[in-house]
PDB file of N, CA and C and ligand atoms in Angstrom:
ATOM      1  N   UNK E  12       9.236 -16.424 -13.725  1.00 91.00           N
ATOM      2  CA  UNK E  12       8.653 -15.638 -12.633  1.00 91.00           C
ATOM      3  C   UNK E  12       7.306 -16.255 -12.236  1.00 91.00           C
ATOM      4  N   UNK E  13       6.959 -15.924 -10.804  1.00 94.00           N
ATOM      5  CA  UNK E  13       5.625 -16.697 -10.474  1.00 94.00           C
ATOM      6  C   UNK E  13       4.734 -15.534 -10.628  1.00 94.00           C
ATOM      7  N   UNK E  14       3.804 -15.991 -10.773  1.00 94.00           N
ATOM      8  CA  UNK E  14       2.593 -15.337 -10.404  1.00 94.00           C
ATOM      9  C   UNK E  14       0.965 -15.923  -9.728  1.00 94.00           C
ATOM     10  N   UNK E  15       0.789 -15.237  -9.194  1.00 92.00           N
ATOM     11  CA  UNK E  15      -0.620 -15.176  -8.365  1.00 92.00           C
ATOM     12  C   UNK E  15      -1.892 -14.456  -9.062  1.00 92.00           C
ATOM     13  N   UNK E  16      -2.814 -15.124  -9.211  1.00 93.00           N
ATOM     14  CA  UNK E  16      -4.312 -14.206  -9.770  1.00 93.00           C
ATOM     15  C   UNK E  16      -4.947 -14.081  -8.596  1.00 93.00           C
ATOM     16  N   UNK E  17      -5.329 -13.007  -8.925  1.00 92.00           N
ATOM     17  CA  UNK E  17      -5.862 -12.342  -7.497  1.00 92.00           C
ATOM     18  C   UNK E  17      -7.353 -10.582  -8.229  1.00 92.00           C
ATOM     19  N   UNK E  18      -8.130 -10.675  -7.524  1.00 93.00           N
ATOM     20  CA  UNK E  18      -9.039  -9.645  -7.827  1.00 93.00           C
ATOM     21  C   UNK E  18      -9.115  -8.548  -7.486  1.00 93.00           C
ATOM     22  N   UNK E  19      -9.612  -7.387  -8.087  1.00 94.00           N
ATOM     23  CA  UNK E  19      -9.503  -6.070  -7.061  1.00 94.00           C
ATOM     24  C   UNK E  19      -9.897  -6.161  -6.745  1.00 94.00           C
ATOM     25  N   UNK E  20     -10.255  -5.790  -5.426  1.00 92.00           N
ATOM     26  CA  UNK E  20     -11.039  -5.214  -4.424  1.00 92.00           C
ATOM     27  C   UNK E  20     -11.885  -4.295  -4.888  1.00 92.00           C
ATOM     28  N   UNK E  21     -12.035  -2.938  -5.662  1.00 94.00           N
ATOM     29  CA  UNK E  21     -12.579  -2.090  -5.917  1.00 94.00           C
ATOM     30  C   UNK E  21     -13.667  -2.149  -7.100  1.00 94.00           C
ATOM     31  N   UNK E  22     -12.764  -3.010  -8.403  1.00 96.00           N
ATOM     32  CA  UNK E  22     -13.715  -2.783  -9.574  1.00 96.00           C
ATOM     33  C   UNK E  22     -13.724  -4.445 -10.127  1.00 96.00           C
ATOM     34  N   UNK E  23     -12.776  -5.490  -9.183  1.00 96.00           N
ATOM     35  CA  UNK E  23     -13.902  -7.012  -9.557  1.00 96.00           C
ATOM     36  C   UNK E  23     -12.862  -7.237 -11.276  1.00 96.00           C
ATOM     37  N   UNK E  24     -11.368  -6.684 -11.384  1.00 96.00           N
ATOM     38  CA  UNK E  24     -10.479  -6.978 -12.242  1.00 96.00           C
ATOM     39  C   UNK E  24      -9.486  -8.363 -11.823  1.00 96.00           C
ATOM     40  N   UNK E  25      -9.843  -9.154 -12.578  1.00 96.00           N
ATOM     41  CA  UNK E  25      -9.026 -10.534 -12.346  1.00 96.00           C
ATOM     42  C   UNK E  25      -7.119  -9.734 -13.151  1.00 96.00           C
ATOM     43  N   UNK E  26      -6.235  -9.669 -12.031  1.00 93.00           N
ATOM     44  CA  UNK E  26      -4.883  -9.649 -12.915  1.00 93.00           C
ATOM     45  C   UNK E  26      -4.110 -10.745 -11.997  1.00 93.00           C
ATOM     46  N   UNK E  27      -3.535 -11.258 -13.000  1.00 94.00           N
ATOM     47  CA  UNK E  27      -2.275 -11.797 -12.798  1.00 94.00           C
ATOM     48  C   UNK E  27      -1.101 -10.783 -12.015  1.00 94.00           C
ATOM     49  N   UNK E  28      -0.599 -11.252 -10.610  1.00 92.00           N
ATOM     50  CA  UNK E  28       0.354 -10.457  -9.678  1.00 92.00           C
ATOM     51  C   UNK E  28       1.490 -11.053 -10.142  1.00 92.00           C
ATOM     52  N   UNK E  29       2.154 -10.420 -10.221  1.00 94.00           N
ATOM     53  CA  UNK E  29       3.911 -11.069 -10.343  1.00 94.00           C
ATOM     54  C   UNK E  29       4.583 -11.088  -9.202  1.00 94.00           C
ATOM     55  N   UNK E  30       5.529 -11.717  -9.225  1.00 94.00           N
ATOM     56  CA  UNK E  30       6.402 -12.097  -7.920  1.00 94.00           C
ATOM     57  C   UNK E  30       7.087 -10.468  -7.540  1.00 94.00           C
ATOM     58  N   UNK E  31       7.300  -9.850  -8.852  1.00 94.00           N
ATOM     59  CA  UNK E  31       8.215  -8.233  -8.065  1.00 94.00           C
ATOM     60  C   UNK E  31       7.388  -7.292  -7.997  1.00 94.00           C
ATOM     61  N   UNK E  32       5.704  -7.577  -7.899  1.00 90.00           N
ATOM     62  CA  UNK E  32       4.983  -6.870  -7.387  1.00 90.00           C
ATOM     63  C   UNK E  32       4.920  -6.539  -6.234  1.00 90.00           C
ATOM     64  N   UNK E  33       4.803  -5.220  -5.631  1.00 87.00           N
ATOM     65  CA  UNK E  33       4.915  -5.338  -4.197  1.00 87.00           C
ATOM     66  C   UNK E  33       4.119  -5.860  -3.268  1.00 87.00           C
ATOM     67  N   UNK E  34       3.023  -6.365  -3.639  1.00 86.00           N
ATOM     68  CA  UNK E  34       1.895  -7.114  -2.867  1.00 86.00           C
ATOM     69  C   UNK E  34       2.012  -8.084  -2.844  1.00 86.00           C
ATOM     70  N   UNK E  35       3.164  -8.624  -3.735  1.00 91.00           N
ATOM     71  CA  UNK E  35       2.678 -10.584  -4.208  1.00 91.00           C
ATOM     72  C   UNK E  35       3.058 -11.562  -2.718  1.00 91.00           C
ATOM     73  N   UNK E  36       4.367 -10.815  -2.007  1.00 89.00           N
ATOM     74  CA  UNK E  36       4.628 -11.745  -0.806  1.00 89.00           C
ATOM     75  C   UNK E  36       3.400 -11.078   0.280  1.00 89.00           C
ATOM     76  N   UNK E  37       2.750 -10.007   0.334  1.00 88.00           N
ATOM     77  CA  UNK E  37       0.975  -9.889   1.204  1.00 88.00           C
ATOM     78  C   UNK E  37       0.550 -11.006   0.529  1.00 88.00           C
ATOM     79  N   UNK E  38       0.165 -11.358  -0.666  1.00 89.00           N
ATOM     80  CA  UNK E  38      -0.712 -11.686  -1.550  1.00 89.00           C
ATOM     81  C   UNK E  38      -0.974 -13.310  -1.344  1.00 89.00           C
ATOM     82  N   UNK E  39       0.567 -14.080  -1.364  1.00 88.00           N
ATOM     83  CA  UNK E  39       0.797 -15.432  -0.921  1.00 88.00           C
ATOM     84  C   UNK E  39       0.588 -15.872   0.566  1.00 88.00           C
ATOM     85  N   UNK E  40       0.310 -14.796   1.516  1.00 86.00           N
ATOM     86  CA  UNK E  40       0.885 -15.712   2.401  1.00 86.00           C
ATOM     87  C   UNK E  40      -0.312 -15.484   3.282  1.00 86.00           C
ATOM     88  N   UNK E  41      -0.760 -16.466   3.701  1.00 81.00           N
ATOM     89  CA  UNK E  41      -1.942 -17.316   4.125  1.00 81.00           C
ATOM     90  C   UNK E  41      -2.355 -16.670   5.680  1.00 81.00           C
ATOM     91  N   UNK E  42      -1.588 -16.708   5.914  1.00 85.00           N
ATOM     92  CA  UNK E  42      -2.095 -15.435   7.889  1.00 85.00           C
ATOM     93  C   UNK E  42      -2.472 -14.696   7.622  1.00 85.00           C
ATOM     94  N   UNK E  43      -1.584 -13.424   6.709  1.00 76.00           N
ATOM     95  CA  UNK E  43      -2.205 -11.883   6.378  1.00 76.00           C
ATOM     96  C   UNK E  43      -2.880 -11.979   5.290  1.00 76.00           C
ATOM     97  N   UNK E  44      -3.984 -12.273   5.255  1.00 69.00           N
ATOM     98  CA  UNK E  44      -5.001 -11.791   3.531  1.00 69.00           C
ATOM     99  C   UNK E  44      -5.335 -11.014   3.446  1.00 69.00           C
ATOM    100  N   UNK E  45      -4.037 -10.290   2.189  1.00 76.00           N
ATOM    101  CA  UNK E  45      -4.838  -8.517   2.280  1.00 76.00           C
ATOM    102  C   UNK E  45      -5.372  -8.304   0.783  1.00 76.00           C
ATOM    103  N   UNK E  46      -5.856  -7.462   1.206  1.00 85.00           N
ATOM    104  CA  UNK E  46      -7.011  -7.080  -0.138  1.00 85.00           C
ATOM    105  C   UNK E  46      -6.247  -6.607  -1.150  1.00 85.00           C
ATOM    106  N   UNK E  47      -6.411  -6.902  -2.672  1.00 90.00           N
ATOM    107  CA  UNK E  47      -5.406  -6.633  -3.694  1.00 90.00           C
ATOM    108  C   UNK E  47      -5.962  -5.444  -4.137  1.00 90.00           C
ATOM    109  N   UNK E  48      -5.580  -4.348  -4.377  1.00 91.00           N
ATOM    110  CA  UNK E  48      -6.474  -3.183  -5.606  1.00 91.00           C
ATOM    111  C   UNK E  48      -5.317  -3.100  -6.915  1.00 91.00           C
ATOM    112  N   UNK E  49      -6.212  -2.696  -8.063  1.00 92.00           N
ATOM    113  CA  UNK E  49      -5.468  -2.981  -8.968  1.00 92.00           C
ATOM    114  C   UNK E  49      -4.783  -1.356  -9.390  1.00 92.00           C
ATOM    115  N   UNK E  50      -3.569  -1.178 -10.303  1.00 90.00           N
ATOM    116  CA  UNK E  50      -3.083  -0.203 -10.720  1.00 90.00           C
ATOM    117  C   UNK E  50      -3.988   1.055 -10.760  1.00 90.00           C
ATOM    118  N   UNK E  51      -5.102   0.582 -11.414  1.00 94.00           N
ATOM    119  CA  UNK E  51      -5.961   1.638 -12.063  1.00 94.00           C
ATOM    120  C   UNK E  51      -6.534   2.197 -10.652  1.00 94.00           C
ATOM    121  N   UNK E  52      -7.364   1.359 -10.032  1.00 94.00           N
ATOM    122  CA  UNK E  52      -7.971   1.780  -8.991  1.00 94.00           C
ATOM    123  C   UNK E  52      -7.097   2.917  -7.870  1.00 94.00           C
ATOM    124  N   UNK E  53      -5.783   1.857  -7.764  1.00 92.00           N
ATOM    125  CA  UNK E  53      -4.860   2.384  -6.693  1.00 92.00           C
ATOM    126  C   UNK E  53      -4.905   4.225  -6.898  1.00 92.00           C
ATOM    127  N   UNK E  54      -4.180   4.584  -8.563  1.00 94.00           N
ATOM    128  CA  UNK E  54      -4.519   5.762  -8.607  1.00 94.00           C
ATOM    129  C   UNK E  54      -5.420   6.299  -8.551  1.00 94.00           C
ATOM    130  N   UNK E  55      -6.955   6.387  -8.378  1.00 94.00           N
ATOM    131  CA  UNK E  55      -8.139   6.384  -8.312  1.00 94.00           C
ATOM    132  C   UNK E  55      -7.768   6.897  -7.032  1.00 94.00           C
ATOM    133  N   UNK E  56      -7.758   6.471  -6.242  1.00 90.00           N
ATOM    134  CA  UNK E  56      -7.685   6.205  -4.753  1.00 90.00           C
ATOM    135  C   UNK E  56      -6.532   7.734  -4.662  1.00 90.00           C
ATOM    136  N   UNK E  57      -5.525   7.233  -5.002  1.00 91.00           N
ATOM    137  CA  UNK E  57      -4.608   8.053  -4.700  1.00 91.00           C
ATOM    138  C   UNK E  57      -5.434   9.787  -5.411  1.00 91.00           C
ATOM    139  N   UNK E  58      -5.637   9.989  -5.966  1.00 89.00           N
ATOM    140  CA  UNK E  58      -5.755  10.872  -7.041  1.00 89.00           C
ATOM    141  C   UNK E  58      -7.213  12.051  -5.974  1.00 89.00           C
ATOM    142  N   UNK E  59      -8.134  11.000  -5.206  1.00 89.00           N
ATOM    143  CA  UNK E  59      -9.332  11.586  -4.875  1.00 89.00           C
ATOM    144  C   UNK E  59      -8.750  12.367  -3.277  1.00 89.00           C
ATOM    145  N   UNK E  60      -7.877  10.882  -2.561  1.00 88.00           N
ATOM    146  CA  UNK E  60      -7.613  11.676  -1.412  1.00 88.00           C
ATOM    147  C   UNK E  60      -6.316  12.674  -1.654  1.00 88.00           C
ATOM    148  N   UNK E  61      -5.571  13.243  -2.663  1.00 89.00           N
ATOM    149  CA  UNK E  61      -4.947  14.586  -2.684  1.00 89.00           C
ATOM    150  C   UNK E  61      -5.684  15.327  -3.072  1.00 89.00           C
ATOM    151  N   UNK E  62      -6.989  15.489  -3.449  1.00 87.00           N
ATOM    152  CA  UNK E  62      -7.926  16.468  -4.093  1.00 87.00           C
ATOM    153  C   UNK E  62      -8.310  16.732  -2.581  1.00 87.00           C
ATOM    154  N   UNK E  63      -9.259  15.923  -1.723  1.00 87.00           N
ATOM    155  CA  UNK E  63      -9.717  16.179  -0.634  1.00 87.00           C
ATOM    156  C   UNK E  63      -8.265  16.382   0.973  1.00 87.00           C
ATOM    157  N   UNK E  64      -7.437  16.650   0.359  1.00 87.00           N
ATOM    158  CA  UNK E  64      -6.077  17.107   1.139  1.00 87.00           C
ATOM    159  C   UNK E  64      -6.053  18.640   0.955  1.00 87.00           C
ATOM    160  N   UNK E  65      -6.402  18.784  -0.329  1.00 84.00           N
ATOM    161  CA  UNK E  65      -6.225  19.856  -0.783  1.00 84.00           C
ATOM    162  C   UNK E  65      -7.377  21.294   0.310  1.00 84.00           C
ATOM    163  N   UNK E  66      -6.844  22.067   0.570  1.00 83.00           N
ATOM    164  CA  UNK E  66      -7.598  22.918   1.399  1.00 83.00           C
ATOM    165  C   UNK E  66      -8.879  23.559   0.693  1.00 83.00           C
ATOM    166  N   UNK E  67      -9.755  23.931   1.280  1.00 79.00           N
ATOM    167  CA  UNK E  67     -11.045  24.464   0.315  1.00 79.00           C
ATOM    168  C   UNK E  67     -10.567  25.675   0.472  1.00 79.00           C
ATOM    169  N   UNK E  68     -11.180  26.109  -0.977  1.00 80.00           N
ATOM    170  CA  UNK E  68     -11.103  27.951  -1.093  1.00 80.00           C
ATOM    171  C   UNK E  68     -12.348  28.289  -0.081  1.00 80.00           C
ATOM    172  N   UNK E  69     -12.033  29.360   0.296  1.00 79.00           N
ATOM    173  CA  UNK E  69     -12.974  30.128   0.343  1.00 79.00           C
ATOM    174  C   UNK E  69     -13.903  30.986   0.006  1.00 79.00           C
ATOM    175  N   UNK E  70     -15.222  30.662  -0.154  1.00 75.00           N
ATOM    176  CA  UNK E  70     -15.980  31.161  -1.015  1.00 75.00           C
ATOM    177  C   UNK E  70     -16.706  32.556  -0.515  1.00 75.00           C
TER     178      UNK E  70
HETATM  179 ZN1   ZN N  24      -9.426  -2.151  -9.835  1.00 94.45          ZN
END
């Protein structure tokens, strides 16, 4: 399997991408350079905007 090293974007983590990652064909290909975030972060990410989805009580 190939892989690509590539950095997060968020927290500056060097990982190794694998080819059945879903980013790795973004990741290779030289027109679209998109920004990698890593596992950890991604949920990070994911985790803050369903909190702020979430409706405020009313106080
Ligand atoms: Zn990260």
């Amino acid at each position: 399997m190939n892989y690509i090293r590539t950095r997060c974007l968020m927290c500056g983590k060097i990982e190794d991408v694998g080819e059945d990652h879903q980013d790795y064909s973004k990741l290779i290909d030289p027109q679209k350079p998109s920004a990698f975030i890593c596992d950890m972060c991604r949920n990070r990410v994911r985790y803050e905007s369903d909190e702020q989805r979430k409706p405020k009580k009313p106080i």
